[in-house]
XYZ file of C-alpha atoms in Angstrom:
397
model
C 119.786 65.120 134.875
C 122.908 65.362 132.758
C 122.815 66.404 129.139
C 122.966 63.569 126.622
C 125.857 63.809 124.168
C 125.781 60.370 122.532
C 122.991 60.347 119.957
C 123.681 56.799 118.754
C 123.647 55.481 122.321
C 120.335 57.188 122.903
C 118.803 55.621 119.828
C 120.190 52.207 120.774
C 118.492 52.429 124.163
C 115.369 53.828 122.521
C 115.286 50.796 120.236
C 115.736 48.353 123.109
C 112.964 49.907 125.206
C 110.489 50.258 122.372
C 111.151 46.727 121.180
C 110.490 45.538 124.743
C 107.162 47.343 124.723
C 106.260 45.812 121.391
C 107.362 42.355 122.496
C 105.390 42.531 125.727
C 102.310 43.529 123.759
C 102.775 41.106 120.858
C 99.926 38.835 121.893
C 97.554 41.784 121.687
C 98.784 43.334 118.437
C 97.039 42.722 115.144
C 99.078 40.940 112.481
C 101.629 43.272 110.944
C 101.652 45.853 113.755
C 104.895 44.635 115.301
C 106.613 44.902 111.923
C 106.256 48.699 111.801
C 109.565 50.584 111.823
C 110.133 52.092 115.301
C 112.640 54.546 113.764
C 110.286 55.951 111.173
C 109.771 59.687 111.039
C 107.227 61.181 113.439
C 103.762 60.913 111.990
C 102.925 64.582 112.473
C 106.322 66.196 112.002
C 108.929 67.797 114.212
C 109.971 71.240 115.374
C 113.110 72.898 116.753
C 112.424 75.169 119.721
C 114.851 77.446 121.549
C 114.058 78.451 125.133
C 111.907 81.562 125.045
C 110.181 80.416 121.847
C 107.143 82.217 120.516
C 104.300 81.732 120.152
C 104.002 79.942 123.460
C 102.318 77.510 123.645
C 103.432 75.773 120.478
C 100.520 73.657 119.255
C 100.045 70.888 116.714
C 96.952 68.951 115.668
C 97.330 65.179 115.633
C 95.362 61.953 115.821
C 95.763 60.155 119.135
C 95.867 56.386 119.333
C 97.606 53.306 118.019
C 97.906 49.546 118.310
C 100.499 49.204 121.103
C 98.821 48.447 124.451
C 100.827 50.199 127.185
C 99.026 48.365 129.973
C 100.745 45.146 128.873
C 104.188 46.692 129.389
C 106.101 46.828 132.681
C 108.252 49.708 131.454
C 105.670 52.448 131.952
C 102.825 52.807 134.428
C 100.128 53.916 132.011
C 96.975 52.634 130.416
C 96.253 53.318 126.760
C 97.143 52.630 123.158
C 99.928 54.347 121.192
C 101.496 53.946 117.766
C 104.902 52.325 117.341
C 106.368 55.454 115.694
C 106.436 58.817 117.497
C 103.600 61.199 116.770
C 105.741 64.323 117.148
C 109.338 65.287 117.846
C 110.629 68.390 119.619
C 114.309 69.293 119.292
C 114.757 71.597 122.264
C 117.579 74.026 123.088
C 117.391 75.080 126.725
C 119.808 77.980 126.073
C 120.841 77.676 129.746
C 117.595 79.346 130.799
C 115.805 78.410 134.020
C 112.469 77.570 132.446
C 110.215 74.562 132.766
C 109.070 72.643 129.698
C 105.610 71.103 129.632
C 103.652 68.921 127.247
C 99.859 68.596 127.315
C 97.271 66.840 125.182
C 93.714 68.088 124.780
C 90.994 65.973 123.202
C 87.309 65.166 123.497
C 88.483 61.617 124.300
C 90.750 60.422 127.113
C 94.393 60.476 126.063
C 97.734 59.147 127.285
C 101.057 60.939 126.822
C 104.332 59.027 126.397
C 107.662 60.874 126.083
C 111.216 59.677 125.527
C 113.579 62.426 126.732
C 117.126 63.307 125.542
C 118.644 60.769 127.981
C 116.452 57.979 126.650
C 114.315 57.958 129.802
C 110.618 57.181 129.459
C 107.833 59.228 131.035
C 104.126 58.535 130.807
C 100.916 60.113 132.097
C 97.272 59.206 131.578
C 95.603 61.252 134.338
C 96.818 64.844 134.421
C 94.017 67.342 135.007
C 90.263 67.128 134.692
C 90.255 70.776 135.775
C 91.590 71.934 132.411
C 90.070 69.172 130.387
C 93.549 67.708 129.894
C 93.633 63.959 130.339
C 97.400 63.756 129.909
C 100.381 66.001 130.548
C 104.031 65.958 131.618
C 106.087 68.737 133.230
C 109.905 68.907 133.097
C 111.048 71.370 135.767
C 114.686 71.425 134.564
C 114.564 70.406 130.914
C 117.771 69.577 129.108
C 118.595 70.229 125.498
C 117.994 67.465 123.014
C 115.309 65.376 121.364
C 111.930 64.745 122.957
C 109.936 62.071 121.131
C 106.241 62.238 121.890
C 103.402 59.750 121.546
C 99.807 60.812 122.129
C 97.716 57.716 122.681
C 94.090 56.999 123.438
C 92.657 55.369 126.532
C 90.389 53.244 124.372
C 91.684 51.314 121.382
C 90.474 53.898 118.883
C 91.744 57.045 117.183
C 90.611 60.559 118.051
C 91.648 64.073 117.102
C 93.794 65.879 119.669
C 95.892 68.985 120.168
C 99.406 68.760 121.598
C 100.653 71.788 123.550
C 104.338 72.499 124.199
C 104.884 75.382 126.611
C 107.367 77.108 128.915
C 104.611 79.041 130.678
C 104.930 76.848 133.749
C 102.640 74.397 135.461
C 99.078 74.997 134.360
C 97.583 73.530 137.521
C 98.584 75.270 140.731
C 95.273 75.855 142.494
C 96.922 77.030 145.708
C 99.029 79.642 143.943
C 98.908 83.183 145.176
C 99.479 86.193 142.992
C 98.360 89.674 142.135
C 95.163 90.621 140.412
C 95.699 89.968 136.696
C 96.365 93.242 134.930
C 95.407 92.654 131.324
C 92.969 95.480 130.831
C 89.939 93.258 130.309
C 88.544 92.786 133.816
C 85.156 94.034 134.903
C 83.989 96.508 137.541
C 85.209 96.073 141.116
C 82.196 97.868 142.637
C 79.546 95.372 141.617
C 79.311 91.941 140.125
C 77.547 88.615 140.229
C 77.867 85.557 142.480
C 76.097 82.218 142.794
C 75.583 79.556 145.446
C 77.810 76.477 145.263
C 76.757 74.768 148.500
C 73.665 74.342 150.626
C 75.501 76.101 153.468
C 75.577 79.540 151.868
C 78.914 79.439 150.025
C 79.168 81.665 146.960
C 81.578 81.886 144.032
C 82.552 85.098 142.265
C 85.658 86.712 140.754
C 88.537 87.888 142.899
C 88.627 91.228 141.098
C 84.993 91.850 142.057
C 85.701 91.750 145.811
C 89.421 92.552 146.071
C 88.858 96.169 147.133
C 85.654 95.755 149.140
C 85.396 96.735 152.794
C 81.873 95.280 153.002
C 79.824 93.110 150.657
C 76.092 92.668 150.172
C 74.565 89.783 148.213
C 71.021 89.956 146.888
C 68.882 87.383 145.105
C 66.146 88.707 142.779
C 63.128 89.836 144.787
C 64.774 89.239 148.170
C 66.445 91.570 150.691
C 70.253 91.857 150.624
C 72.381 89.940 153.115
C 75.968 90.415 154.214
C 78.632 88.213 152.651
C 82.191 87.560 153.814
C 85.232 86.576 151.764
C 86.719 83.343 153.145
C 89.156 82.309 150.376
C 90.659 83.777 147.216
C 92.854 82.783 144.305
C 94.067 85.835 142.429
C 95.854 83.768 139.779
C 92.609 82.229 138.540
C 90.536 85.261 139.615
C 88.255 83.366 141.991
C 86.818 84.205 145.400
C 84.785 82.105 147.831
C 82.245 83.945 149.964
C 79.900 82.953 152.783
C 76.426 84.366 153.355
C 74.020 83.463 156.150
C 71.477 82.261 153.658
C 70.664 78.695 152.681
C 69.470 78.222 149.120
C 69.626 75.383 146.574
C 73.082 75.624 144.960
C 74.123 75.435 141.332
C 75.109 72.060 139.910
C 78.309 71.251 138.055
C 78.352 68.952 135.023
C 79.234 65.328 135.584
C 81.988 64.156 133.189
C 81.299 66.892 130.630
C 83.880 69.361 129.305
C 83.234 72.614 127.467
C 82.925 71.836 123.776
C 83.479 74.030 120.735
C 80.132 75.255 119.428
C 78.307 74.184 122.590
C 75.220 76.278 123.341
C 75.446 78.233 126.594
C 73.450 80.734 128.647
C 74.922 83.544 130.763
C 72.969 84.964 133.687
C 74.084 87.913 135.783
C 73.568 91.463 136.973
C 75.360 93.838 134.585
C 75.270 97.636 134.869
C 73.496 97.499 138.205
C 71.197 100.477 138.672
C 70.676 100.872 134.935
C 69.496 97.454 133.780
C 66.953 95.108 135.347
C 67.324 94.336 139.041
C 65.863 90.905 138.259
C 68.953 89.903 136.333
C 69.948 89.726 132.708
C 70.141 86.634 130.505
C 72.018 86.253 127.220
C 72.783 83.197 125.127
C 75.462 82.140 122.685
C 77.995 79.417 122.044
C 81.471 78.446 123.176
C 83.411 80.030 120.327
C 86.944 78.986 121.358
C 88.343 76.494 123.863
C 91.087 78.818 125.117
C 91.314 82.386 126.344
C 93.612 85.234 125.360
C 97.005 84.011 124.144
C 95.741 80.412 124.280
C 95.151 80.555 128.044
C 93.983 77.007 128.849
C 92.265 78.012 132.087
C 89.590 79.883 130.137
C 87.340 79.513 127.125
C 85.659 82.088 124.893
C 81.914 82.681 124.628
C 79.841 84.688 122.170
C 77.087 85.616 124.656
C 76.959 89.344 125.321
C 78.217 90.516 128.700
C 78.719 93.886 130.384
C 80.508 95.135 133.511
C 78.715 93.494 136.421
C 78.442 90.081 134.746
C 81.795 89.167 136.299
C 81.513 86.178 138.616
C 78.264 84.973 137.095
C 77.589 81.443 135.874
C 77.852 80.153 132.325
C 75.211 77.439 132.058
C 74.896 74.581 129.593
C 71.608 73.378 128.130
C 71.180 71.020 131.093
C 71.262 73.901 133.579
C 74.730 73.015 134.902
C 77.552 75.487 135.506
C 80.060 75.055 132.702
C 82.088 78.183 133.491
C 82.336 81.474 135.392
C 82.341 84.766 133.490
C 85.595 86.593 134.105
C 86.442 89.066 131.327
C 85.527 90.718 128.078
C 87.875 91.805 125.332
C 89.233 95.347 125.645
C 87.657 97.036 122.627
C 90.037 100.005 122.790
C 93.127 97.804 122.808
C 91.999 95.699 119.853
C 90.885 98.783 117.929
C 94.337 100.303 118.379
C 96.138 97.082 117.434
C 94.022 95.925 114.499
C 91.825 98.851 113.555
C 88.650 96.889 114.286
C 86.382 96.657 117.314
C 85.799 93.108 118.602
C 82.242 91.882 118.890
C 81.069 89.430 121.566
C 84.543 88.218 122.557
C 84.160 87.287 126.206
C 85.855 84.792 128.480
C 84.937 82.324 131.211
C 86.907 80.223 133.691
C 86.685 76.483 133.054
C 84.403 74.591 135.462
C 87.182 72.225 136.516
C 89.269 75.170 137.744
C 86.332 76.285 139.875
C 85.774 72.762 141.195
C 89.463 72.440 142.085
C 89.233 75.714 144.033
C 86.168 74.399 145.875
C 87.862 71.064 146.594
C 90.837 72.818 148.182
C 88.456 74.715 150.447
C 86.452 71.576 151.343
C 83.208 72.758 149.785
C 80.641 70.040 149.153
C 79.242 71.007 145.745
C 76.713 69.087 143.670
C 76.720 67.389 140.265
C 74.095 67.144 137.560
C 74.111 64.141 135.227
C 72.240 66.230 132.654
C 70.156 63.656 130.833
C 67.513 66.076 129.526
C 68.124 69.379 127.743
C 66.145 72.330 129.066
C 64.503 75.247 127.328
C 66.284 78.572 127.810
C 63.320 79.863 129.820
C 63.677 76.890 132.166
C 67.408 77.558 132.571
C 66.679 81.199 133.398
C 64.172 80.170 136.060
C 66.714 77.832 137.658
C 69.524 80.408 137.515
C 67.444 82.966 139.409
C 67.228 80.639 142.410
C 70.997 80.552 143.036
C 72.429 83.665 141.312
C 72.415 87.171 142.726
C 74.032 90.582 142.609
C 77.078 91.558 144.646
C 77.462 95.140 145.795
C 80.571 96.245 147.615
C 81.664 99.356 149.453
C 85.300 100.107 148.784
C 87.962 100.870 151.322
């Protein structure tokens, strides 16, 4: 797309389009809504960003929602309610760099994202990625310089708190991507780890870094003999591996329509420090202490439950006994001590369940859901976890 040079022309077209939206929705608007000034300042401010900006992602807290019903408009193919004035404005300078520009909204409620780009073109999305817990998002592969006006709406006609992310880090969802083993100094041991059943046919999930250097793999449930396991699919970008063992056991369940929530109680079960700690497995509990990983990585969340090398690949379970994440990393104490002079305590990370489910979908694995109507005691969760979680032991090349 060409770069827009006529600001007044852009605003004229902006006015025409927005007035059309308002007119088409007038029968549904409460009295006074249509009289709001469409050229008023963004409700939550604006920012100027030059390509290569830091920190990336740029984030802002807003309230999603409004009185304009997008479903009544023929101009955009979206369902939801937005305000008549923009929520946020980004003045972007591409600096002739070949970077993508992406916008995402994260909220406990379903959201819709509406953007008017520098050419006055409208883009809308209300169904981006359940994998990351992002109901709405838009990616511009070749963004031009200029003004991006952004509305974050709600699927229901109500307001909810939300976080808007602006990033040049690239597409967040690329489940078929290939890459090298992440080298951030926080990964666990590659000689042993944890895995758990995700199908009734013997399919197992673990971390890629656990099995990446294995010439042979043994999987062992507590109190049972070990069996051979074979790697059948990997995704190094998200640090996931799919294995197959000739053993049929009841699989873990994934939550139905539940996303990881800040402060949510969780349980971690795995086989850390194999040979030193219990061969029957180790259980710790804690909470989800942050909804992103290192450097605001949206594919992960942070947990306070204690983990050790060998926990990698193990399930993070919610109070309903469903898998709400996969343990992947712990903070590098040496690195943080050198950088800040303090040693981090209980800063550990897990892969979001939707990322895992997307990986399973791509590989045609028939996994199971749990509606989770009744909370379980921690002892009950531990008993369930032991039926589908075991230790992985590998012999290296």
